[in-house]
């Protein structure tokens, strides 16, 4: 739930790196939310004998940013310090690390005295030379893509899932309007100690559980393309299939992963996401490389959009509607034209920054259409593409 800004905060945080045969890019944006509660961690090389291992995580906070920030800073070390990790039982080490962090974090002064009531989802991945270990707690999500399509996705932990609802009810709670006790939209999270107070139950039996689901995937060097970790601000408006197809198409245009991740969250904003957005994109050697043919097709698409938008603007010139409504009108006309060659998964929303730029050439006072609720409300059909 929560309040929204009058216009989205679109300034982005970016990060990128390369090592261990991997490349990664990060983009995050506050968006329409009153504050930024997301955090992330990306580390290409771990210490000691794990120099050929990499770690990535995304943490989506709620009711404050304290827990998400603390998890981003400390989850990796909690996992590495477990006895299970020293025994090479990585799956159990990840599970134990989550539980240990949740137990230790409870003792932080601002959390122990109830002054801070925040919690956070967590999705993370360890990439070793042979395996990929993926863990999820909450409704942030990781998707592994091969040949431009998802071959694995983590499960969102929602209160209405039968297994989650059963645990909640057994702990004395209820699920109303798809929320724990009618309030919290996720059934597993770190923090959220208001929902972890049943004294005769273990940590994984509470209303909200800190236990992750962990999976292991053998790396296939000739097929693995990329791994995406993102918060629900991205997944709210993009399906697994759509996002994988969209990223695949962007990799054919550029090898700049910051540009790609920025494009993804911009497109999600244009599609109507009202939440904070964070994405970590990890690219494997078999990912697509920039293609002159794809780049030429993209330029031709831009030319087509410029021609069609210009024609529609000139046709609507002299209208008594305000600039925003007029822009909404011409976009709806473009949607109806079913222009071929739009980015798969992104649709016309992937080109909205270009369309805003073209429109501003005619109407310099035009405000980006992502920055008003009125325009977005007019563009439900447009945003769904």
CSV table of N, CA and C in Angstrom, one decimal, residues 195-297:
chain,number,residue,atom,x,y,z
A,195,UNK,N,5.4,-10.0,13.5
A,195,UNK,CA,4.8,-11.2,13.0
A,195,UNK,C,5.5,-12.5,13.5
A,196,UNK,N,6.4,-12.3,14.4
A,196,UNK,CA,7.3,-13.5,14.9
A,196,UNK,C,7.3,-13.5,16.4
A,197,UNK,N,6.1,-13.6,17.0
A,197,UNK,CA,6.0,-13.5,18.4
A,197,UNK,C,5.4,-14.7,19.1
A,198,UNK,N,5.1,-15.8,18.4
A,198,UNK,CA,4.5,-16.9,19.0
A,198,UNK,C,5.6,-17.7,19.7
A,199,UNK,N,5.6,-17.7,21.0
A,199,UNK,CA,6.8,-18.2,21.8
A,199,UNK,C,7.0,-19.7,21.7
A,200,UNK,N,5.9,-20.5,21.5
A,200,UNK,CA,6.1,-21.9,21.5
A,200,UNK,C,6.3,-22.5,20.1
A,201,UNK,N,6.6,-21.6,19.1
A,201,UNK,CA,6.8,-22.1,17.7
A,201,UNK,C,8.2,-21.6,17.3
A,202,UNK,N,8.8,-22.4,16.4
A,202,UNK,CA,10.1,-22.1,15.9
A,202,UNK,C,10.1,-21.0,14.9
A,203,UNK,N,11.3,-20.5,14.4
A,203,UNK,CA,11.3,-19.4,13.5
A,203,UNK,C,10.6,-19.6,12.2
A,204,UNK,N,10.6,-20.9,11.7
A,204,UNK,CA,10.0,-21.2,10.4
A,204,UNK,C,8.5,-21.5,10.5
A,205,UNK,N,8.0,-21.4,11.8
A,205,UNK,CA,6.5,-21.7,12.0
A,205,UNK,C,5.7,-20.5,12.3
A,206,UNK,N,6.4,-19.3,12.3
A,206,UNK,CA,5.7,-18.1,12.7
A,206,UNK,C,4.8,-17.6,11.6
A,207,UNK,N,4.0,-16.5,11.9
A,207,UNK,CA,3.2,-15.9,10.9
A,207,UNK,C,4.0,-15.6,9.6
A,208,UNK,N,5.1,-15.0,9.8
A,208,UNK,CA,6.1,-14.7,8.7
A,208,UNK,C,7.4,-15.5,9.0
A,209,UNK,N,7.8,-16.2,8.0
A,209,UNK,CA,9.0,-17.1,8.1
A,209,UNK,C,10.2,-16.5,7.5
A,210,UNK,N,11.4,-16.6,8.1
A,210,UNK,CA,12.6,-16.1,7.4
A,210,UNK,C,13.3,-17.2,6.6
A,211,UNK,N,12.6,-18.3,6.4
A,211,UNK,CA,13.3,-19.4,5.7
A,211,UNK,C,13.2,-19.3,4.2
A,212,UNK,N,14.4,-19.4,3.6
A,212,UNK,CA,14.4,-19.3,2.1
A,212,UNK,C,14.1,-20.6,1.5
A,213,UNK,N,13.6,-20.6,0.2
A,213,UNK,CA,13.6,-21.8,-0.6
A,213,UNK,C,14.9,-21.7,-1.5
A,214,UNK,N,15.7,-22.8,-1.5
A,214,UNK,CA,17.0,-22.8,-2.1
A,214,UNK,C,17.0,-23.9,-3.2
A,215,UNK,N,17.5,-23.5,-4.4
A,215,UNK,CA,17.6,-24.5,-5.5
A,215,UNK,C,19.0,-24.4,-6.1
A,216,UNK,N,19.4,-25.5,-6.7
A,216,UNK,CA,20.7,-25.7,-7.3
A,216,UNK,C,20.6,-26.0,-8.8
A,217,UNK,N,21.4,-25.3,-9.6
A,217,UNK,CA,21.3,-25.5,-11.1
A,217,UNK,C,22.7,-25.7,-11.6
A,218,UNK,N,22.9,-26.8,-12.4
A,218,UNK,CA,24.2,-27.0,-13.0
A,218,UNK,C,24.3,-26.0,-14.1
A,219,UNK,N,25.5,-25.4,-14.2
A,219,UNK,CA,25.8,-24.5,-15.3
A,219,UNK,C,25.9,-25.2,-16.6
A,220,UNK,N,25.4,-24.6,-17.6
A,220,UNK,CA,25.5,-25.1,-19.0
A,220,UNK,C,26.1,-24.0,-19.8
A,221,UNK,N,27.4,-24.0,-20.0
A,221,UNK,CA,28.2,-22.9,-20.6
A,221,UNK,C,27.7,-22.5,-22.0
A,222,UNK,N,27.2,-23.5,-22.7
A,222,UNK,CA,26.8,-23.2,-24.1
A,222,UNK,C,25.3,-22.7,-24.2
A,223,UNK,N,24.6,-22.7,-23.1
A,223,UNK,CA,23.2,-22.4,-23.1
A,223,UNK,C,22.8,-21.2,-22.1
A,224,UNK,N,23.5,-21.2,-21.0
A,224,UNK,CA,23.1,-20.1,-20.0
A,224,UNK,C,23.4,-18.7,-20.6
A,225,UNK,N,22.3,-17.9,-20.6
A,225,UNK,CA,22.5,-16.6,-21.1
A,225,UNK,C,22.6,-15.5,-20.0
A,226,UNK,N,21.6,-15.5,-19.1
A,226,UNK,CA,21.7,-14.5,-18.0
A,226,UNK,C,20.8,-14.9,-16.8
A,227,UNK,N,21.1,-14.3,-15.7
A,227,UNK,CA,20.3,-14.5,-14.5
A,227,UNK,C,19.8,-13.1,-14.1
A,228,UNK,N,18.5,-13.0,-13.8
A,228,UNK,CA,17.9,-11.7,-13.3
A,228,UNK,C,17.5,-11.9,-11.9
A,229,UNK,N,17.9,-10.9,-11.0
A,229,UNK,CA,17.3,-10.8,-9.7
A,229,UNK,C,16.7,-9.4,-9.6
A,230,UNK,N,15.4,-9.4,-9.2
A,230,UNK,CA,14.7,-8.1,-9.2
A,230,UNK,C,13.6,-8.1,-8.1
A,231,UNK,N,13.2,-7.0,-7.7
A,231,UNK,CA,12.2,-6.8,-6.7
A,231,UNK,C,10.8,-6.8,-7.4
A,232,UNK,N,9.7,-6.8,-6.6
A,232,UNK,CA,8.4,-7.0,-7.3
A,232,UNK,C,8.0,-5.7,-8.0
A,233,UNK,N,8.7,-4.6,-7.9
A,233,UNK,CA,8.4,-3.4,-8.7
A,233,UNK,C,8.6,-3.7,-10.2
A,234,UNK,N,9.5,-4.6,-10.5
A,234,UNK,CA,9.7,-5.1,-11.9
A,234,UNK,C,8.7,-6.1,-12.2
A,235,UNK,N,8.5,-7.1,-11.4
A,235,UNK,CA,7.7,-8.3,-11.7
A,235,UNK,C,6.2,-7.9,-11.7
A,236,UNK,N,5.8,-6.8,-11.0
A,236,UNK,CA,4.4,-6.4,-11.1
A,236,UNK,C,3.9,-6.1,-12.5
A,237,UNK,N,4.8,-5.7,-13.4
A,237,UNK,CA,4.4,-5.3,-14.7
A,237,UNK,C,5.1,-6.1,-15.8
A,238,UNK,N,5.9,-7.1,-15.4
A,238,UNK,CA,6.6,-7.9,-16.4
A,238,UNK,C,6.5,-9.4,-16.0
A,239,UNK,N,6.1,-10.2,-16.9
A,239,UNK,CA,6.1,-11.7,-16.6
A,239,UNK,C,7.5,-12.2,-16.8
A,240,UNK,N,7.8,-13.4,-16.3
A,240,UNK,CA,9.1,-14.0,-16.5
A,240,UNK,C,9.5,-14.1,-18.0
A,241,UNK,N,8.5,-14.5,-18.8
A,241,UNK,CA,8.8,-14.7,-20.2
A,241,UNK,C,9.0,-13.3,-20.9
A,242,UNK,N,8.2,-12.3,-20.5
A,242,UNK,CA,8.3,-11.0,-21.2
A,242,UNK,C,9.7,-10.4,-20.8
A,243,UNK,N,10.1,-10.5,-19.6
A,243,UNK,CA,11.4,-9.8,-19.2
A,243,UNK,C,12.5,-10.5,-19.9
A,244,UNK,N,12.5,-11.9,-19.9
A,244,UNK,CA,13.6,-12.6,-20.6
A,244,UNK,C,13.7,-12.3,-22.0
A,245,UNK,N,12.6,-12.2,-22.7
A,245,UNK,CA,12.6,-11.9,-24.1
A,245,UNK,C,13.1,-10.4,-24.3
A,246,UNK,N,12.7,-9.5,-23.4
A,246,UNK,CA,13.1,-8.1,-23.6
A,246,UNK,C,14.6,-8.0,-23.4
A,247,UNK,N,15.1,-8.6,-22.3
A,247,UNK,CA,16.5,-8.5,-22.1
A,247,UNK,C,17.3,-9.1,-23.2
A,248,UNK,N,16.9,-10.3,-23.7
A,248,UNK,CA,17.5,-10.9,-24.8
A,248,UNK,C,17.6,-10.0,-26.0
A,249,UNK,N,16.5,-9.3,-26.3
A,249,UNK,CA,16.5,-8.3,-27.4
A,249,UNK,C,17.4,-7.1,-27.2
A,250,UNK,N,17.5,-6.7,-25.9
A,250,UNK,CA,18.4,-5.6,-25.6
A,250,UNK,C,19.9,-6.0,-25.7
A,251,UNK,N,20.2,-7.2,-25.4
A,251,UNK,CA,21.6,-7.7,-25.5
A,251,UNK,C,22.0,-7.7,-27.0
A,252,UNK,N,21.1,-7.8,-27.9
A,252,UNK,CA,21.4,-7.8,-29.3
A,252,UNK,C,21.7,-6.4,-29.8
A,253,UNK,N,21.3,-5.4,-29.0
A,253,UNK,CA,21.6,-4.0,-29.3
A,253,UNK,C,22.8,-3.4,-28.7
A,254,UNK,N,23.2,-3.9,-27.5
A,254,UNK,CA,24.3,-3.3,-26.8
A,254,UNK,C,24.8,-4.2,-25.8
A,255,UNK,N,26.1,-4.1,-25.4
A,255,UNK,CA,26.7,-4.9,-24.4
A,255,UNK,C,26.9,-4.0,-23.1
A,256,UNK,N,26.3,-2.9,-23.1
A,256,UNK,CA,26.3,-2.0,-21.9
A,256,UNK,C,25.2,-2.4,-20.9
A,257,UNK,N,25.6,-3.1,-19.9
A,257,UNK,CA,24.6,-3.7,-19.0
A,257,UNK,C,23.9,-2.6,-18.1
A,258,UNK,N,24.6,-1.5,-17.9
A,258,UNK,CA,23.9,-0.4,-17.2
A,258,UNK,C,22.8,0.2,-18.0
A,259,UNK,N,23.1,0.4,-19.3
A,259,UNK,CA,22.1,0.9,-20.2
A,259,UNK,C,20.9,-0.1,-20.3
A,260,UNK,N,21.2,-1.4,-20.3
A,260,UNK,CA,20.1,-2.4,-20.4
A,260,UNK,C,19.2,-2.3,-19.2
A,261,UNK,N,19.9,-2.4,-18.0
A,261,UNK,CA,19.1,-2.4,-16.7
A,261,UNK,C,18.3,-1.1,-16.6
A,262,UNK,N,18.9,0.1,-17.0
A,262,UNK,CA,18.2,1.3,-16.9
A,262,UNK,C,17.0,1.3,-17.8
A,263,UNK,N,17.2,0.7,-19.0
A,263,UNK,CA,16.1,0.6,-20.0
A,263,UNK,C,14.9,-0.3,-19.4
A,264,UNK,N,15.3,-1.3,-18.7
A,264,UNK,CA,14.3,-2.2,-18.1
A,264,UNK,C,13.4,-1.5,-17.1
A,265,UNK,N,14.1,-0.8,-16.2
A,265,UNK,CA,13.2,-0.1,-15.1
A,265,UNK,C,12.5,1.1,-15.7
A,266,UNK,N,13.1,1.8,-16.7
A,266,UNK,CA,12.3,2.8,-17.3
A,266,UNK,C,11.0,2.3,-18.0
A,267,UNK,N,11.2,1.1,-18.7
A,267,UNK,CA,10.1,0.5,-19.3
A,267,UNK,C,9.0,0.1,-18.3
A,268,UNK,N,9.5,-0.5,-17.2
A,268,UNK,CA,8.5,-0.9,-16.1
A,268,UNK,C,7.8,0.3,-15.6
A,269,UNK,N,8.5,1.5,-15.4
A,269,UNK,CA,7.8,2.7,-15.0
A,269,UNK,C,6.7,3.1,-16.0
A,270,UNK,N,7.1,3.1,-17.3
A,270,UNK,CA,6.1,3.4,-18.3
A,270,UNK,C,4.9,2.4,-18.4
A,271,UNK,N,5.2,1.2,-18.0
A,271,UNK,CA,4.1,0.2,-18.0
A,271,UNK,C,3.2,0.3,-16.7
A,272,UNK,N,3.6,1.2,-15.8
A,272,UNK,CA,2.7,1.5,-14.7
A,272,UNK,C,3.2,1.0,-13.3
A,273,UNK,N,4.4,0.6,-13.2
A,273,UNK,CA,4.9,0.2,-11.9
A,273,UNK,C,4.9,1.4,-10.9
A,274,UNK,N,4.4,1.2,-9.8
A,274,UNK,CA,4.3,2.3,-8.8
A,274,UNK,C,5.2,2.0,-7.6
A,275,UNK,N,6.1,1.0,-7.7
A,275,UNK,CA,6.9,0.6,-6.6
A,275,UNK,C,8.4,1.0,-6.8
A,276,UNK,N,9.2,0.9,-5.8
A,276,UNK,CA,10.6,1.0,-6.0
A,276,UNK,C,11.0,-0.1,-6.9
A,277,UNK,N,12.1,0.1,-7.7
A,277,UNK,CA,12.5,-0.9,-8.7
A,277,UNK,C,14.0,-1.1,-8.6
A,278,UNK,N,14.4,-2.4,-8.5
A,278,UNK,CA,15.8,-2.7,-8.5
A,278,UNK,C,16.0,-4.0,-9.3
A,279,UNK,N,17.1,-4.0,-10.1
A,279,UNK,CA,17.4,-5.2,-10.9
A,279,UNK,C,18.9,-5.4,-10.9
A,280,UNK,N,19.3,-6.7,-10.8
A,280,UNK,CA,20.6,-7.1,-11.0
A,280,UNK,C,20.6,-8.1,-12.1
A,281,UNK,N,21.4,-7.8,-13.2
A,281,UNK,CA,21.5,-8.6,-14.4
A,281,UNK,C,22.9,-9.2,-14.4
A,282,UNK,N,22.9,-10.5,-14.4
A,282,UNK,CA,24.2,-11.3,-14.4
A,282,UNK,C,24.2,-12.0,-15.8
A,283,UNK,N,25.3,-11.7,-16.6
A,283,UNK,CA,25.3,-12.2,-17.9
A,283,UNK,C,26.4,-13.2,-18.1
A,284,UNK,N,26.1,-14.4,-18.7
A,284,UNK,CA,27.1,-15.5,-18.8
A,284,UNK,C,27.7,-15.4,-20.3
A,285,UNK,N,28.7,-16.2,-20.5
A,285,UNK,CA,29.4,-16.1,-21.8
A,285,UNK,C,28.5,-16.4,-23.0
A,286,UNK,N,27.5,-17.2,-22.8
A,286,UNK,CA,26.7,-17.6,-24.0
A,286,UNK,C,25.6,-16.6,-24.3
A,287,UNK,N,25.6,-15.5,-23.6
A,287,UNK,CA,24.5,-14.5,-23.9
A,287,UNK,C,24.7,-13.9,-25.3
A,288,UNK,N,23.6,-13.4,-25.9
A,288,UNK,CA,23.7,-12.8,-27.2
A,288,UNK,C,24.7,-11.7,-27.2
A,289,UNK,N,25.3,-11.5,-28.4
A,289,UNK,CA,26.2,-10.3,-28.6
A,289,UNK,C,25.5,-9.3,-29.5
A,290,UNK,N,25.9,-8.1,-29.4
A,290,UNK,CA,25.3,-7.0,-30.3
A,290,UNK,C,25.3,-7.5,-31.7
A,291,UNK,N,24.2,-7.3,-32.4
A,291,UNK,CA,24.1,-7.7,-33.8
A,291,UNK,C,23.8,-6.5,-34.7
A,292,UNK,N,24.6,-6.3,-35.8
A,292,UNK,CA,24.4,-5.2,-36.7
A,292,UNK,C,23.0,-5.3,-37.3
A,293,UNK,N,22.5,-6.5,-37.5
A,293,UNK,CA,21.1,-6.6,-38.1
A,293,UNK,C,20.1,-6.1,-37.1
A,294,UNK,N,20.2,-6.5,-35.8
A,294,UNK,CA,19.3,-6.1,-34.8
A,294,UNK,C,19.4,-4.6,-34.6
A,295,UNK,N,20.6,-4.0,-34.6
A,295,UNK,CA,20.7,-2.6,-34.4
A,295,UNK,C,20.1,-1.8,-35.6
A,296,UNK,N,20.3,-2.3,-36.8
A,296,UNK,CA,19.7,-1.7,-38.0
A,296,UNK,C,18.1,-1.7,-37.9
A,297,UNK,N,17.6,-2.9,-37.5
A,297,UNK,CA,16.2,-3.0,-37.3
A,297,UNK,C,15.6,-2.1,-36.3
